[in-house]
PDB file of C-alpha atoms and ligand atoms in Angstrom:
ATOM      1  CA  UNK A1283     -23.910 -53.184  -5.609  1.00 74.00           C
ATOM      2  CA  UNK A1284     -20.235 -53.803  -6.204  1.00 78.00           C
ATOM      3  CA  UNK A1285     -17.876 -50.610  -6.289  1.00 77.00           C
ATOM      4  CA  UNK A1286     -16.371 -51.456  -9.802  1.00 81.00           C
ATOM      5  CA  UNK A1287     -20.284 -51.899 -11.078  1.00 90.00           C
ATOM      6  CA  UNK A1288     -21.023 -48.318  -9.915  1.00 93.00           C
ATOM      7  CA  UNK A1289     -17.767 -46.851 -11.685  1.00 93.00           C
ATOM      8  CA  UNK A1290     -18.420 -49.074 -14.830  1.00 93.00           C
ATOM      9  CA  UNK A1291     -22.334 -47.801 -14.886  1.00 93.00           C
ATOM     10  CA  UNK A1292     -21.095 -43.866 -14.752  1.00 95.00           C
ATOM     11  CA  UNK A1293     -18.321 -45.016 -17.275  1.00 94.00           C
ATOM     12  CA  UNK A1294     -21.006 -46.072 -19.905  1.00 94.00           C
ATOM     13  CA  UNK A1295     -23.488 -43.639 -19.089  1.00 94.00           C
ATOM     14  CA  UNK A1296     -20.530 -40.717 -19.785  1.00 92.00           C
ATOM     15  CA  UNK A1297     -20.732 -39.442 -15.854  1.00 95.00           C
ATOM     16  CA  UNK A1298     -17.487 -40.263 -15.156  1.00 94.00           C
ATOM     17  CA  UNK A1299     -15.018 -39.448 -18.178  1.00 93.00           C
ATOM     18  CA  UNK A1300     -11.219 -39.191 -18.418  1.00 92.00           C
ATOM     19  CA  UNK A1301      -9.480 -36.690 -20.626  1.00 94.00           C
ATOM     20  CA  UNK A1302      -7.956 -32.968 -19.298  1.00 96.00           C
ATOM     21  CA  UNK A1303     -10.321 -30.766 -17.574  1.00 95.00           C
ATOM     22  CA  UNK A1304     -11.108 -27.833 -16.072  1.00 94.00           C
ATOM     23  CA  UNK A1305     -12.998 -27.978 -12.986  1.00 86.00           C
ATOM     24  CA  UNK A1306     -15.747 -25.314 -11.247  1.00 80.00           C
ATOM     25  CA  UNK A1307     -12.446 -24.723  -8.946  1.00 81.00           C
ATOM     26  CA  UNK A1308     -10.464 -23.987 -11.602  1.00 89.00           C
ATOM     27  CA  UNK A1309      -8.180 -26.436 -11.043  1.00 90.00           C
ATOM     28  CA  UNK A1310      -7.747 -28.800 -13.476  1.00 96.00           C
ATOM     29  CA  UNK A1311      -7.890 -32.874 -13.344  1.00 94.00           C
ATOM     30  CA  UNK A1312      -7.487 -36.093 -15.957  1.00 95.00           C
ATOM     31  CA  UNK A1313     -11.288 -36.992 -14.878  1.00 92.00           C
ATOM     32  CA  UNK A1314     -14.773 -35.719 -14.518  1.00 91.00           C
ATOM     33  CA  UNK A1315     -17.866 -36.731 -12.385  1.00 91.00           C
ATOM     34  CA  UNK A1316     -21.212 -35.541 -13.416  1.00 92.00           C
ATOM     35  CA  UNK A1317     -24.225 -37.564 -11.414  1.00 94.00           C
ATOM     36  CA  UNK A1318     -27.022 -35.718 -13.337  1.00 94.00           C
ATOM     37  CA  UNK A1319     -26.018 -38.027 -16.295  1.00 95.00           C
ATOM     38  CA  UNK A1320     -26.649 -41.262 -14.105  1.00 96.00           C
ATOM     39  CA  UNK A1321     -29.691 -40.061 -12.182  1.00 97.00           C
ATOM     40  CA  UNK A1322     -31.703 -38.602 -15.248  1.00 96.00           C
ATOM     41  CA  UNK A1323     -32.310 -42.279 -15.832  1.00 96.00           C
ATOM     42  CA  UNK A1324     -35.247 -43.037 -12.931  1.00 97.00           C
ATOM     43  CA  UNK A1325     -34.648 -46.403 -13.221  1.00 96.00           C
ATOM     44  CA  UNK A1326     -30.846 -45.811 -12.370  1.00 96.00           C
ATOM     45  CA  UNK A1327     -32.019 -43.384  -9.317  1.00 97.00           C
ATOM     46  CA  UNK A1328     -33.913 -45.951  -7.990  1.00 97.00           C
ATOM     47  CA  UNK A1329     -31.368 -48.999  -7.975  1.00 97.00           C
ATOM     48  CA  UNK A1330     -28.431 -46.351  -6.455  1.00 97.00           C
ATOM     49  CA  UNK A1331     -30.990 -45.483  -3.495  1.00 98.00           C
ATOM     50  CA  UNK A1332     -31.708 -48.965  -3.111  1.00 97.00           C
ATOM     51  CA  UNK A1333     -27.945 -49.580  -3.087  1.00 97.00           C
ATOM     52  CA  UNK A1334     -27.276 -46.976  -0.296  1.00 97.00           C
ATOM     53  CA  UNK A1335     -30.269 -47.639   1.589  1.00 96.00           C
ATOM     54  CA  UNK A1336     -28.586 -51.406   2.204  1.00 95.00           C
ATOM     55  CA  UNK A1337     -25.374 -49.750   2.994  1.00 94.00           C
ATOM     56  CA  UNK A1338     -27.003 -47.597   5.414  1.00 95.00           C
ATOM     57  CA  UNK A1339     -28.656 -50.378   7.132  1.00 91.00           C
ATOM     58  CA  UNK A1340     -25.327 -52.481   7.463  1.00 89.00           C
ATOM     59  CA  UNK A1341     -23.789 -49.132   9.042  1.00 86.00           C
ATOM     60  CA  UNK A1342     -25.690 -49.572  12.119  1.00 72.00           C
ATOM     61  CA  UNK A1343     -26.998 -53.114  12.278  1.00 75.00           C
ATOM     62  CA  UNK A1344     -29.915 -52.079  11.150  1.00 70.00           C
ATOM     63  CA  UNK A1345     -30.478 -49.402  14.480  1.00 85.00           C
ATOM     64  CA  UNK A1346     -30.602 -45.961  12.531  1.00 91.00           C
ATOM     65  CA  UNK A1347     -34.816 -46.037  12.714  1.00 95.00           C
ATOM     66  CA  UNK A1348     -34.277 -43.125  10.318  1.00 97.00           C
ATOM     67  CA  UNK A1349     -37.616 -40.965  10.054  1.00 98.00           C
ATOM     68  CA  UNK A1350     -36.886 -38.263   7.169  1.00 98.00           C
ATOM     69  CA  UNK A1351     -33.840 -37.486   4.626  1.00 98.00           C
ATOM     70  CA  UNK A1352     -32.237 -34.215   3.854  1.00 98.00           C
ATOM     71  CA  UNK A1353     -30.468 -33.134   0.879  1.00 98.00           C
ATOM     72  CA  UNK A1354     -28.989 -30.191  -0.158  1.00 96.00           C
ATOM     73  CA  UNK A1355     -30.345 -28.754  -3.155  1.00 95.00           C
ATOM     74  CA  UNK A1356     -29.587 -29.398  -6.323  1.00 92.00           C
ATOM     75  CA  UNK A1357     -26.807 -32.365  -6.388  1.00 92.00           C
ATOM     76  CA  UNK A1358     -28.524 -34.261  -3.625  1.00 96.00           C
ATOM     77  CA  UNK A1359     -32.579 -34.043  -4.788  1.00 97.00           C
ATOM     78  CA  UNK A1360     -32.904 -36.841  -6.904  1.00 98.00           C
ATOM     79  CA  UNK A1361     -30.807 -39.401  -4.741  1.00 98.00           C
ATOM     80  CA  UNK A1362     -32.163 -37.925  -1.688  1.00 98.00           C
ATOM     81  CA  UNK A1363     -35.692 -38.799  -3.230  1.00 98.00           C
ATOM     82  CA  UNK A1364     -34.828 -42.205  -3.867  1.00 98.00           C
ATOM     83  CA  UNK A1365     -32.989 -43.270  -0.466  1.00 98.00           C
ATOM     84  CA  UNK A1366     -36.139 -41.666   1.275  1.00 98.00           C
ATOM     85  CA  UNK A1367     -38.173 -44.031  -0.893  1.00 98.00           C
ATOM     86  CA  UNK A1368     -36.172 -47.121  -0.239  1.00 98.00           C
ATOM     87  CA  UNK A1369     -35.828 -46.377   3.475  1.00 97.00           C
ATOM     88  CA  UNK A1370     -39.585 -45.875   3.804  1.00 97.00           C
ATOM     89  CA  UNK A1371     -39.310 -41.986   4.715  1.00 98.00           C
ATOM     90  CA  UNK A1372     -39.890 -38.459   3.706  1.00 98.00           C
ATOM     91  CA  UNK A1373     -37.898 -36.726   1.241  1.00 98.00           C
ATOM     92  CA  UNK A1374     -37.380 -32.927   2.128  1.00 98.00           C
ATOM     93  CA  UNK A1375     -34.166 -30.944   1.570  1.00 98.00           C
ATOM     94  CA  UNK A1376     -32.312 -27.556   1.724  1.00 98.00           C
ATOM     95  CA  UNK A1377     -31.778 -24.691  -0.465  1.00 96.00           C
ATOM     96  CA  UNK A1378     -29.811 -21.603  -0.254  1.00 93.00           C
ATOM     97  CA  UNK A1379     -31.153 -18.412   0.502  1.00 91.00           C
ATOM     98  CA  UNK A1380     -28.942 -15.471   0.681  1.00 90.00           C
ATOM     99  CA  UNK A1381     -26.153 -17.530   0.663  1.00 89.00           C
ATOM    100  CA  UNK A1382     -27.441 -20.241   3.694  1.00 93.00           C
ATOM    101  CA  UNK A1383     -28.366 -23.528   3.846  1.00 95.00           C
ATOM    102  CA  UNK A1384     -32.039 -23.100   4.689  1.00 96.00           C
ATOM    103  CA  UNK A1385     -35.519 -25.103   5.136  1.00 97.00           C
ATOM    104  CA  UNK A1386     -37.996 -23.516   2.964  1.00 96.00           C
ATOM    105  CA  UNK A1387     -41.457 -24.495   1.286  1.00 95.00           C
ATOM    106  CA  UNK A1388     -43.033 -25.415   5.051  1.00 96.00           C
ATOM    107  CA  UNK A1389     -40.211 -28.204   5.160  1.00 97.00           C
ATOM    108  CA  UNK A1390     -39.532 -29.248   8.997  1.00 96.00           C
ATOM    109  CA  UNK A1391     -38.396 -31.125  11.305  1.00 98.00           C
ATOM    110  CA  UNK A1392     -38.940 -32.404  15.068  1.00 97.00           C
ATOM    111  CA  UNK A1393     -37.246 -32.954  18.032  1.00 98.00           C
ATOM    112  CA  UNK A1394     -38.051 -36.734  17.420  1.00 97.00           C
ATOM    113  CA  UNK A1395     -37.126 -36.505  13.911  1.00 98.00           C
ATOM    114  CA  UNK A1396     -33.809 -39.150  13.008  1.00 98.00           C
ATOM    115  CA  UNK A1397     -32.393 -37.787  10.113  1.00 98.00           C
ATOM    116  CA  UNK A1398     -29.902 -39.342   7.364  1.00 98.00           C
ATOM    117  CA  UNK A1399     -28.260 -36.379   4.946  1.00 98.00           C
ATOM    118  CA  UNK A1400     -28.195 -37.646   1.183  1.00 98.00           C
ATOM    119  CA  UNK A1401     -25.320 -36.189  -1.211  1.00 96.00           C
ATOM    120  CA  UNK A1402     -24.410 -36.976  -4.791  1.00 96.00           C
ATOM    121  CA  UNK A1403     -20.751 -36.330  -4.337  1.00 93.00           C
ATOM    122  CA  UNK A1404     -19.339 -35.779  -1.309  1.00 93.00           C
ATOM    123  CA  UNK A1405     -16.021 -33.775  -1.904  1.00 87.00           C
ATOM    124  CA  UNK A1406     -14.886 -31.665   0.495  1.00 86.00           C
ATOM    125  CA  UNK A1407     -17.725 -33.150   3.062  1.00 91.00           C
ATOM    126  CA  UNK A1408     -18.617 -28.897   3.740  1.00 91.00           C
ATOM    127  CA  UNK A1409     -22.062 -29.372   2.176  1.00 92.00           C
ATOM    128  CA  UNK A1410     -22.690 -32.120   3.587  1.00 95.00           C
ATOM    129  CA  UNK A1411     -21.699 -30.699   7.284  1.00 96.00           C
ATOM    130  CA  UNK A1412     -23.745 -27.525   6.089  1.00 96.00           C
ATOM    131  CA  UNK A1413     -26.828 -29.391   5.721  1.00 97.00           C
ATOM    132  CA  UNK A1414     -26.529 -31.315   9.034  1.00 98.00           C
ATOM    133  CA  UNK A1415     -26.548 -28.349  10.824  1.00 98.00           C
ATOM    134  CA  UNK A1416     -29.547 -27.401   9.220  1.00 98.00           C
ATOM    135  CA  UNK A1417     -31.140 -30.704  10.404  1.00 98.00           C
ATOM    136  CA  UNK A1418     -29.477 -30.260  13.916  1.00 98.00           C
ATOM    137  CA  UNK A1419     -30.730 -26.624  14.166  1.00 97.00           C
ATOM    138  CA  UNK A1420     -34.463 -28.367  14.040  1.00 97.00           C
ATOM    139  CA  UNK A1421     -33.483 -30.166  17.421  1.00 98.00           C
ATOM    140  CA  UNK A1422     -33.100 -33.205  15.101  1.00 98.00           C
ATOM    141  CA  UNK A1423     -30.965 -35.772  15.321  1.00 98.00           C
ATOM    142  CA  UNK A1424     -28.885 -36.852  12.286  1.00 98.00           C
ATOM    143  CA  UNK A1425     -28.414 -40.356  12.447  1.00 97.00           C
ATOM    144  CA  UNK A1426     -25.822 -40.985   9.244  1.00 97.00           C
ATOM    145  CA  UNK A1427     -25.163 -39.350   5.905  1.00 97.00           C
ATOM    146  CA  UNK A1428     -24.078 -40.942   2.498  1.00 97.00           C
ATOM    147  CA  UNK A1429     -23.328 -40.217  -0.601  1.00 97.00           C
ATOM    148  CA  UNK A1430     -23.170 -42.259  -4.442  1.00 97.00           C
ATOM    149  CA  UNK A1431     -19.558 -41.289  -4.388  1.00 95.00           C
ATOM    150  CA  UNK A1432     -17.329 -40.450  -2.111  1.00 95.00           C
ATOM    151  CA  UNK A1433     -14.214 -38.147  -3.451  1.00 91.00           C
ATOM    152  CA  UNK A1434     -13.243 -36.850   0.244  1.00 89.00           C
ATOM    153  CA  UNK A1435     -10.264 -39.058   0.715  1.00 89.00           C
ATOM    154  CA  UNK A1436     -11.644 -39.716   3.823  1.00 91.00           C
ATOM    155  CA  UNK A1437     -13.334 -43.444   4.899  1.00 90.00           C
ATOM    156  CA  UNK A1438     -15.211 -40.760   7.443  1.00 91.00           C
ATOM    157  CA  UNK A1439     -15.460 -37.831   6.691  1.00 93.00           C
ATOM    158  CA  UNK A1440     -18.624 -35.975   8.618  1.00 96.00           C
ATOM    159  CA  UNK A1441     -19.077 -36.542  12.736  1.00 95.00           C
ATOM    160  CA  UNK A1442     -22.100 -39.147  11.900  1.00 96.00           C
ATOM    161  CA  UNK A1443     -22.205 -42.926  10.150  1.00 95.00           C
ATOM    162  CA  UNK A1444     -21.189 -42.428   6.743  1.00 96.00           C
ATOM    163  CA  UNK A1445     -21.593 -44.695   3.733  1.00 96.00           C
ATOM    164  CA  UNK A1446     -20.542 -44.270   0.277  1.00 96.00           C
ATOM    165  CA  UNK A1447     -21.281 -46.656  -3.150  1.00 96.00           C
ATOM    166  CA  UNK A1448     -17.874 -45.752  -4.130  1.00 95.00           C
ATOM    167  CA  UNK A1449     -15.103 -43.783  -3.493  1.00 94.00           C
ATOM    168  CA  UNK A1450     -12.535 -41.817  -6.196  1.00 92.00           C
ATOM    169  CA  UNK A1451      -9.464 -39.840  -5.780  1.00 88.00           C
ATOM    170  CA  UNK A1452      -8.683 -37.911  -9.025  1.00 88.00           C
ATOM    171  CA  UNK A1453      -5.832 -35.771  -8.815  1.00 90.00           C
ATOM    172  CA  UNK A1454      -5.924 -32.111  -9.093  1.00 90.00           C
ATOM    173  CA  UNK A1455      -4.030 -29.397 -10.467  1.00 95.00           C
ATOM    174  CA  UNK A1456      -2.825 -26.374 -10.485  1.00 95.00           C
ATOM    175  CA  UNK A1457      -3.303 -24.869 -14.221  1.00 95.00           C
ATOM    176  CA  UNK A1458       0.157 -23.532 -14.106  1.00 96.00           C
ATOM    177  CA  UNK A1459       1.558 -27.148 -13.362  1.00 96.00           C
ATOM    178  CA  UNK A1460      -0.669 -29.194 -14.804  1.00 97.00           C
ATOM    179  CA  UNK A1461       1.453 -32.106 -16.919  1.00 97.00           C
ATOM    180  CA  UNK A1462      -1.596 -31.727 -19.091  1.00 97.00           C
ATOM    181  CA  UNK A1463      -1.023 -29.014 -20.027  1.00 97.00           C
ATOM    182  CA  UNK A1464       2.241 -29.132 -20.253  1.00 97.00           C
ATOM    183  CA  UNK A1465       1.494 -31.563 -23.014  1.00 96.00           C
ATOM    184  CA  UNK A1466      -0.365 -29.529 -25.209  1.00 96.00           C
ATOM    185  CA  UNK A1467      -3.802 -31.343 -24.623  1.00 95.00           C
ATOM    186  CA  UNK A1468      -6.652 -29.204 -24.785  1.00 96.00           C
ATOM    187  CA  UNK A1469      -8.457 -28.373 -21.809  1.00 96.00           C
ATOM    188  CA  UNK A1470     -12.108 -29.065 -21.788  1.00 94.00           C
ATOM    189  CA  UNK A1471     -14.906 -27.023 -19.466  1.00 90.00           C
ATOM    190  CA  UNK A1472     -17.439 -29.760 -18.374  1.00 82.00           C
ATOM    191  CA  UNK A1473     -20.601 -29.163 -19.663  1.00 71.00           C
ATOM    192  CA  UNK A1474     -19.286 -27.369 -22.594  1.00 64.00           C
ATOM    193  CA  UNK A1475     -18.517 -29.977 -24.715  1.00 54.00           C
ATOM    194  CA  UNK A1476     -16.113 -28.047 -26.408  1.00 53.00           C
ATOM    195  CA  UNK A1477     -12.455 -26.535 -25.844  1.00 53.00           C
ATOM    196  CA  UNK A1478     -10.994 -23.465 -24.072  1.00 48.00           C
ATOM    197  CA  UNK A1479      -9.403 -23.249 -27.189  1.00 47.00           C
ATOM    198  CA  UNK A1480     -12.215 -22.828 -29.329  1.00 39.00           C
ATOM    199  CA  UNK A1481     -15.572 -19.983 -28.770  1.00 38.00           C
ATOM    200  CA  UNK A1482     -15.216 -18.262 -25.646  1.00 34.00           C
TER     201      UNK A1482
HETATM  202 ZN1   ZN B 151      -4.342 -28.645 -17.514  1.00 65.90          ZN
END
């Protein structure tokens, strides 16, 4: 899978949208990235954790023997799933409780266990890095990580192999210097499908 086809498939399915936004940050950017709106479509899923399950095997000549993925709950489920099922492994992942990353639900691994960590988006690369530990806490060992899209910046971003689908660098902003704004466009909250202007 080409990097242009992945961009062009978010494009049409509305995931990836340009306008003036305000992010969970606050900051605000020209585009937005929303990988529920690819991955509600199974068959979608399926053909992007086909996709990275290739990359991954090119990242190590085919040597990572991986045994289990981890994701971190919510972004990385559904991809997670689906590069566990093209790899030929378990699916398990993380969740927060009290505020840490955390195996729950009888969800374990071994000493023996080779682990690859499955994002969405990898921004920052901290919950990614969050969930590794969790894997490396087990005595595992975490063999690579990947994500559809990487927006780190970064060609490596975590301590492991990494692969990526994709990778996009949409600048940020500070509200109070954002050209956008200084334009008079209206700033939308993802999800909202409406303006800060308008209801609440
Ligand atoms: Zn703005």
């Amino acid at each position: 899978m080409e990097s242009e086809d992945v961009l062009t498939r978010f494009r049409r399915m509305g995931a990836l949208l340009d306008g003036h936004f305000r992010l969970s940050s606050g900051l605000h950017s020209p585009s937005y990235l929303q990988c529920a709106l690819v991955l509600q479509h199974p068959e979608e899923a399926e053909s992007l954790g086909r996709a990275l399950a290739e990359c991954l095997a090119s990242l190590a000549s085919g040597h990572l023997d991986p045994t289990a993925v981890l994701s971190p709950a919510l972004g990385g489920l559904i991809i997670g799933h689906e590069v566990a099922r093209a790899l030929g492994v378990r699916a398990i992942f993380a969740e927060r409780a009290e505020g840490t990353l955390t195996l729950r639900r009888g969800f374990d691994l071994a000493v023996r266990d080779r682990v690859v960590v499955v994002e969405d988006v990898l921004t920052t690369g901290l919950s990614t890095r969050e969930t590794m530990s969790v894997a490396r806490a087990t005595g595992a060992t975490v063999v690579a990580a990947c994500a559809i899209i990487n927006r780190s910046g970064s060609q490596s971003p975590v301590d492991v192999p990494f692969a990526a689908l994709t990778a996009i660098n949409p600048p940020t902003y500070q509200p109070d210097a954002c050209p956008l704004c200084a334009l008079g466009v209206p700033v939308v909250k993802p999800g909202s499908r409406r303006t800060e202007s308008g209801r609440g």
